[in-house]
XYZ file of C-alpha atoms in Angstrom:
436
model
C -32.459 32.351 -6.266
C -30.250 31.887 -9.319
C -28.351 34.372 -11.468
C -31.311 34.355 -13.887
C -33.615 35.789 -11.225
C -31.050 38.439 -10.332
C -30.728 39.358 -14.009
C -34.517 39.674 -14.262
C -34.577 42.064 -11.311
C -31.842 44.152 -12.896
C -33.722 44.363 -16.182
C -36.814 45.497 -14.331
C -34.861 48.222 -12.573
C -33.874 49.702 -15.934
C -37.573 50.179 -16.860
C -38.501 52.041 -13.670
C -38.403 55.580 -15.225
C -41.318 54.578 -17.501
C -43.558 54.037 -14.471
C -45.650 57.027 -13.227
C -44.750 56.276 -9.628
C -41.216 54.894 -9.167
C -41.947 53.301 -5.807
C -45.016 51.579 -7.217
C -42.887 50.278 -10.109
C -40.319 48.863 -7.723
C -42.941 47.092 -5.691
C -44.746 45.668 -8.713
C -41.533 44.476 -10.394
C -40.151 42.961 -7.224
C -43.409 41.196 -6.501
C -43.580 39.824 -10.018
C -40.048 38.477 -9.884
C -40.592 36.964 -6.433
C -43.799 35.347 -7.671
C -41.947 33.787 -10.605
C -39.125 32.622 -8.302
C -41.589 31.088 -5.855
C -43.471 29.364 -8.674
C -40.237 28.058 -10.155
C -39.111 26.778 -6.759
C -42.441 25.041 -6.210
C -42.216 23.283 -9.591
C -38.671 22.012 -8.953
C -38.470 18.271 -8.214
C -38.370 17.635 -4.437
C -35.021 16.282 -3.258
C -36.548 13.910 -0.700
C -37.776 11.904 -3.701
C -34.265 11.665 -5.195
C -32.301 8.564 -4.176
C -28.550 8.154 -4.603
C -26.567 4.919 -4.693
C -23.123 3.894 -5.949
C -21.615 0.937 -7.771
C -18.246 0.134 -9.267
C -14.701 -0.746 -8.266
C -13.752 -1.272 -4.644
C -10.011 -1.682 -5.129
C -7.380 -0.415 -7.549
C -3.591 -0.587 -7.663
C -1.684 2.629 -7.176
C -1.170 4.130 -10.615
C -4.299 2.485 -12.054
C -7.748 3.937 -12.758
C -11.026 2.851 -11.174
C -14.597 3.767 -12.093
C -17.311 4.405 -9.498
C -20.796 5.229 -10.804
C -23.290 7.409 -8.944
C -26.920 6.439 -9.641
C -29.662 9.049 -9.148
C -33.253 7.781 -9.030
C -36.115 10.285 -9.423
C -39.203 8.820 -7.727
C -41.206 12.049 -7.848
C -43.843 12.947 -10.415
C -41.820 15.846 -11.831
C -38.845 16.048 -14.146
C -35.591 16.473 -12.243
C -33.299 19.188 -13.577
C -30.207 18.627 -11.482
C -26.705 19.940 -11.083
C -24.625 17.311 -9.284
C -21.262 17.684 -7.572
C -19.797 14.366 -6.433
C -16.782 15.263 -4.275
C -13.990 12.872 -3.245
C -10.871 13.465 -1.174
C -8.225 15.273 -3.288
C -5.788 12.331 -3.362
C -8.465 10.153 -5.005
C -7.906 11.979 -8.308
C -11.618 12.117 -9.213
C -12.604 13.130 -12.750
C -16.417 13.118 -13.257
C -17.712 12.398 -16.749
C -20.528 14.936 -16.179
C -19.276 18.451 -15.238
C -20.850 19.846 -12.029
C -22.403 22.863 -13.856
C -24.095 20.769 -16.481
C -27.868 20.400 -15.991
C -28.931 16.757 -15.954
C -32.511 15.904 -16.955
C -34.104 12.878 -15.259
C -37.699 12.082 -16.167
C -40.278 11.272 -13.506
C -39.699 7.713 -12.318
C -36.417 7.514 -14.229
C -32.764 7.274 -13.219
C -29.382 8.534 -14.378
C -25.842 7.200 -14.075
C -22.891 9.530 -13.466
C -19.534 7.734 -13.765
C -16.494 9.111 -11.930
C -12.989 8.003 -12.932
C -10.529 7.823 -10.054
C -6.741 7.807 -10.481
C -5.428 7.899 -6.889
C -2.112 9.542 -6.094
C -1.581 7.758 -2.768
C -1.958 4.294 -1.317
C -4.685 3.665 1.276
C -8.446 4.135 1.646
C -9.967 6.976 -0.385
C -13.587 7.744 0.644
C -16.281 9.756 -1.094
C -16.377 13.097 0.719
C -19.707 14.760 -0.081
C -22.553 14.790 -2.578
C -24.399 18.004 -3.521
C -27.580 17.801 -5.621
C -29.279 20.985 -6.837
C -32.796 20.658 -8.282
C -33.648 23.555 -10.618
C -37.098 24.776 -11.551
C -38.397 24.837 -15.160
C -37.466 28.539 -15.518
C -34.158 27.979 -13.660
C -34.873 30.996 -11.471
C -34.789 29.036 -8.195
C -33.526 25.716 -6.918
C -33.693 23.269 -4.077
C -30.364 21.924 -2.803
C -29.172 19.095 -0.613
C -25.502 18.936 0.277
C -23.166 17.442 2.835
C -22.309 14.089 4.307
C -25.773 12.955 5.489
C -26.948 12.632 1.906
C -23.743 11.058 0.595
C -23.973 7.347 -0.208
C -20.899 5.786 1.455
C -18.151 4.372 -0.734
C -14.473 3.760 -0.062
C -11.928 2.902 -2.711
C -8.961 0.932 -1.369
C -5.754 1.784 -3.212
C -3.405 -1.212 -3.143
C 0.405 -1.012 -3.286
C 1.910 -0.789 -6.733
C 4.141 -3.903 -6.197
C 6.796 -2.902 -8.741
C 9.183 -5.570 -7.446
C 7.067 -8.385 -8.900
C 9.211 -8.085 -12.030
C 11.969 -9.797 -9.997
C 9.748 -12.749 -9.064
C 10.454 -15.030 -12.097
C 14.212 -14.848 -11.545
C 13.871 -15.520 -7.796
C 11.513 -18.445 -8.438
C 14.059 -19.945 -10.835
C 16.655 -19.825 -8.071
C 14.148 -21.334 -5.665
C 13.581 -24.264 -8.035
C 17.307 -24.882 -8.080
C 17.413 -24.872 -4.297
C 14.410 -27.195 -4.098
C 16.143 -29.674 -6.395
C 13.626 -29.439 -9.259
C 16.571 -28.557 -11.455
C 19.853 -30.496 -11.267
C 22.088 -29.186 -8.510
C 25.059 -30.399 -6.561
C 25.997 -30.198 -2.966
C 23.900 -29.964 0.145
C 23.153 -27.399 2.744
C 23.167 -27.602 6.498
C 19.933 -28.705 8.065
C 18.358 -29.919 4.808
C 16.241 -33.037 4.373
C 17.164 -36.199 2.455
C 15.435 -36.441 -0.910
C 16.607 -39.238 -3.253
C 19.616 -41.268 -4.390
C 21.284 -40.851 -7.780
C 24.458 -41.934 -9.497
C 27.666 -40.110 -8.720
C 28.949 -37.641 -11.306
C 32.239 -35.812 -11.373
C 32.103 -32.784 -9.113
C 29.715 -34.188 -6.504
C 30.685 -33.751 -2.866
C 32.182 -37.056 -1.732
C 30.600 -36.532 1.690
C 27.221 -37.110 0.047
C 28.134 -40.683 -1.053
C 25.872 -43.316 0.477
C 28.333 -46.205 0.895
C 25.770 -48.793 1.950
C 23.499 -48.121 -1.010
C 26.561 -48.077 -3.286
C 27.619 -51.524 -2.018
C 24.167 -52.954 -2.684
C 24.019 -51.516 -6.217
C 27.674 -52.091 -7.085
C 27.739 -48.458 -8.162
C 28.567 -45.164 -6.512
C 25.379 -43.435 -5.339
C 25.065 -40.045 -3.708
C 22.297 -38.600 -1.623
C 20.436 -35.522 -2.849
C 18.976 -33.051 -0.437
C 16.227 -30.520 -0.464
C 15.637 -27.571 1.853
C 13.235 -28.028 4.706
C 9.735 -26.810 3.919
C 7.019 -25.311 6.080
C 9.423 -22.853 7.699
C 8.049 -19.753 9.433
C 8.655 -16.195 8.250
C 7.562 -13.013 10.056
C 7.563 -9.667 8.206
C 7.678 -6.775 10.689
C 6.956 -3.294 9.300
C 8.150 -0.315 11.308
C 5.464 2.351 10.773
C 7.045 4.940 13.085
C 8.473 8.344 12.206
C 11.469 6.977 10.278
C 9.074 5.271 7.853
C 7.729 8.675 6.783
C 11.083 9.807 5.353
C 10.962 10.011 1.557
C 13.639 7.858 -0.045
C 13.586 8.639 -3.738
C 10.018 9.225 -4.919
C 8.096 7.562 -2.091
C 8.089 7.146 1.702
C 10.356 4.514 3.220
C 7.253 2.593 4.352
C 6.138 2.080 0.729
C 9.586 0.708 -0.148
C 9.373 -1.695 2.792
C 5.876 -2.830 1.767
C 7.079 -3.526 -1.766
C 9.967 -5.640 -0.438
C 7.651 -7.495 1.959
C 5.289 -8.376 -0.888
C 8.086 -9.867 -3.000
C 9.374 -11.827 -0.015
C 5.875 -13.104 0.766
C 5.238 -14.201 -2.822
C 8.546 -16.074 -2.836
C 8.037 -17.704 0.556
C 4.497 -18.790 -0.321
C 5.784 -20.574 -3.427
C 8.457 -22.208 -1.267
C 5.796 -23.670 1.020
C 6.722 -21.521 4.033
C 4.289 -19.817 6.380
C 4.296 -16.003 6.421
C 2.963 -13.784 9.220
C 2.787 -9.985 9.271
C 3.128 -7.448 12.053
C 3.021 -3.668 11.520
C 3.581 -1.448 14.546
C 4.985 1.805 15.901
C 3.789 2.916 19.344
C 0.846 0.529 18.848
C 0.090 -2.484 16.690
C -1.362 -1.241 13.383
C -1.911 -4.488 11.471
C -1.474 -8.215 11.951
C -1.967 -11.190 9.690
C -1.480 -14.863 10.341
C -0.896 -16.638 7.063
C 0.077 -19.916 5.510
C 1.623 -21.040 2.259
C -1.660 -20.999 0.356
C -2.032 -18.955 -2.858
C -4.465 -16.508 -1.204
C -1.734 -15.369 1.167
C -0.395 -12.623 -1.094
C -3.807 -11.047 -1.743
C -4.542 -11.072 1.995
C -1.228 -9.396 2.732
C -1.794 -6.747 0.054
C -5.186 -5.916 1.559
C -3.707 -5.773 5.080
C -0.876 -3.345 4.259
C -2.823 -1.094 1.855
C -4.269 1.279 4.539
C -1.017 1.555 6.532
C 0.347 5.090 6.882
C 3.453 6.365 8.722
C 2.844 7.679 12.225
C 4.995 10.553 13.491
C 5.859 8.793 16.756
C 8.855 6.886 18.056
C 8.646 3.156 17.412
C 8.275 0.991 20.510
C 10.653 -1.888 19.769
C 9.897 -3.356 23.189
C 6.296 -3.746 21.990
C 7.415 -5.271 18.678
C 9.750 -7.776 20.356
C 7.077 -8.742 22.862
C 4.468 -9.277 20.131
C 6.830 -11.417 18.035
C 7.874 -13.556 21.021
C 4.250 -13.979 22.104
C 2.913 -14.876 18.659
C 5.772 -17.033 17.341
C 6.541 -19.975 19.588
C 8.571 -21.841 16.992
C 11.895 -20.632 15.642
C 11.218 -18.243 12.754
C 12.924 -15.915 10.351
C 12.019 -12.389 11.507
C 12.581 -9.714 8.857
C 12.350 -6.232 10.378
C 11.862 -3.445 7.829
C 13.097 -0.244 9.455
C 15.804 2.429 9.117
C 19.428 2.156 10.215
C 19.134 5.208 12.406
C 21.416 5.323 15.428
C 18.915 7.070 17.690
C 15.937 4.838 16.950
C 17.755 1.477 16.883
C 20.446 2.248 19.462
C 17.958 3.229 22.156
C 15.022 1.105 21.064
C 16.046 -2.108 19.281
C 19.482 -2.999 20.656
C 18.329 -3.385 24.305
C 15.631 -5.920 23.348
C 17.550 -7.603 20.533
C 19.239 -10.334 22.670
C 15.835 -11.744 23.698
C 14.599 -11.729 20.126
C 17.782 -13.151 18.555
C 17.976 -15.929 21.159
C 14.785 -17.517 19.829
C 14.573 -16.372 16.191
C 16.772 -15.682 13.205
C 16.649 -11.894 12.715
C 17.203 -9.898 9.525
C 17.101 -6.091 9.536
C 16.260 -4.622 6.122
C 16.704 -0.895 5.497
C 16.621 1.347 2.449
C 19.381 3.936 2.628
C 19.038 7.445 1.300
C 21.151 8.011 -1.854
C 21.340 11.723 -0.994
C 23.844 10.962 1.777
C 26.187 9.142 -0.580
C 25.857 11.880 -3.169
C 26.752 14.584 -0.631
C 29.985 12.786 0.256
C 31.107 12.446 -3.356
C 30.471 16.013 -4.588
C 33.251 18.536 -4.029
C 31.919 21.357 -1.801
C 31.722 24.753 -3.459
C 31.107 26.748 -0.305
C 30.628 26.596 3.484
C 27.048 25.279 3.205
C 28.145 22.384 0.986
C 31.006 21.588 3.349
C 28.680 21.467 6.355
C 26.232 19.253 4.418
C 29.055 16.880 3.412
C 30.282 16.675 7.013
C 26.759 15.875 8.235
C 26.448 13.169 5.559
C 29.765 11.600 6.587
C 28.646 11.594 10.206
C 25.291 9.967 9.322
C 27.043 7.257 7.288
C 29.491 6.585 10.138
C 26.620 6.229 12.624
C 24.896 3.836 10.236
C 28.046 1.725 10.026
C 28.250 1.595 13.832
C 24.617 0.473 14.052
C 25.262 -2.205 11.426
C 28.285 -3.485 13.367
C 26.310 -3.542 16.636
C 23.535 -5.568 14.991
C 26.059 -8.008 13.509
C 27.531 -8.669 16.968
C 24.129 -10.033 17.981
C 24.059 -12.372 14.983
C 21.647 -10.190 13.002
C 21.883 -10.172 9.216
C 21.682 -6.599 7.889
C 20.401 -5.813 4.381
C 21.246 -2.203 3.561
C 20.420 -1.324 -0.041
C 19.086 1.543 -2.170
C 15.319 1.816 -2.348
C 15.097 0.321 -5.855
C 17.293 -2.649 -4.843
C 15.907 -3.406 -1.372
C 13.244 -5.914 -2.492
C 15.564 -8.178 -4.558
C 18.298 -7.880 -1.896
C 15.927 -9.130 0.829
C 14.731 -11.951 -1.451
C 18.357 -12.967 -2.125
C 19.052 -13.074 1.616
C 16.026 -15.316 2.157
C 17.128 -17.683 -0.624
C 20.675 -17.815 0.737
C 19.490 -18.665 4.255
C 17.109 -21.266 2.843
C 19.860 -22.889 0.777
C 22.079 -23.077 3.889
C 19.239 -24.485 5.981
C 19.430 -21.586 8.438
C 15.746 -20.588 8.518
């Protein structure tokens, strides 16, 4: 029964004094209203004849807007007067074009489209939660209603990472072209492959002179070199409790994903193979890639649903998975936090086995709050205690960095907004030196 029926009953109650027998008036008025409500309910379009389907976008980048359209088909012989509430999870940012209280008219045998604009606030999978359809009668005194998950057509919108660091890609690719020898460069790196011969110019390394070729040509020729291609790169994402810490405006895991995407895009253009492993107490995602152009889109789709888990990371599991999957020598980039407790007890014991076979880089985004606390003059006891805690945290981070360096690990410790280009620079430097 709707508010209209209740209002009709109230209006009837006001006319009761005019009846000779009040109880008879109550009975007659109530019966009349109930008869109208029952008739209105019977004339409402049956919901079993209403079909619901969806169409629209399946993916969207974080910060973008997607459109998913709900289609209602009325296969009954009556006009459908419907109020529709299409509910999504709150983080999906759903804004329906048709308000839920608006009555939608769908003729017999017809259909209606109800677009919903989604602007998600978080990365990951955002499903449709529930669909409620209310079929009103012609007098709008009664309604039939179907609500809940069983009648909800399934739809999941995958929210991809924002990938803000792609603005650094043109500059990194320019440096890669220099390393690859597409642009004129001098010198050679260790472990690089012979490319071509060219005439000597002032400033060339005399160790690159090919004396035999020079004798045959009666001119001084030098060898040019190019970095080895088809190297192997493994991006390891720590999805444990330290990845849930907010560094700046987003969790540390999102910063690591952004850096991994830039590194993958760069390595794919360099012709290297990129694999992915995301784990905490269990393996959350894996991807075996190659240097093909589709690599980046596959990686984006693989990391999109990852969320931090509030558990300690099992570095023994991570080391075992990397050693089992990667038989050849690879560059392993571990995105984690330089936290003394997590790395000192978890990573350092297994690091010798991992560093013996692979080149290891640890990339971490440090919290600018710690640095700020050590530079602001304390104005009271609370500020002094906070500054002392910050100094202690920074000292522990320095000790962890020194311990990693003793095992031959390269440590990239940068602010969140500089982590992605810093990791890319480290990759380019190792590639130029032939140390991948």
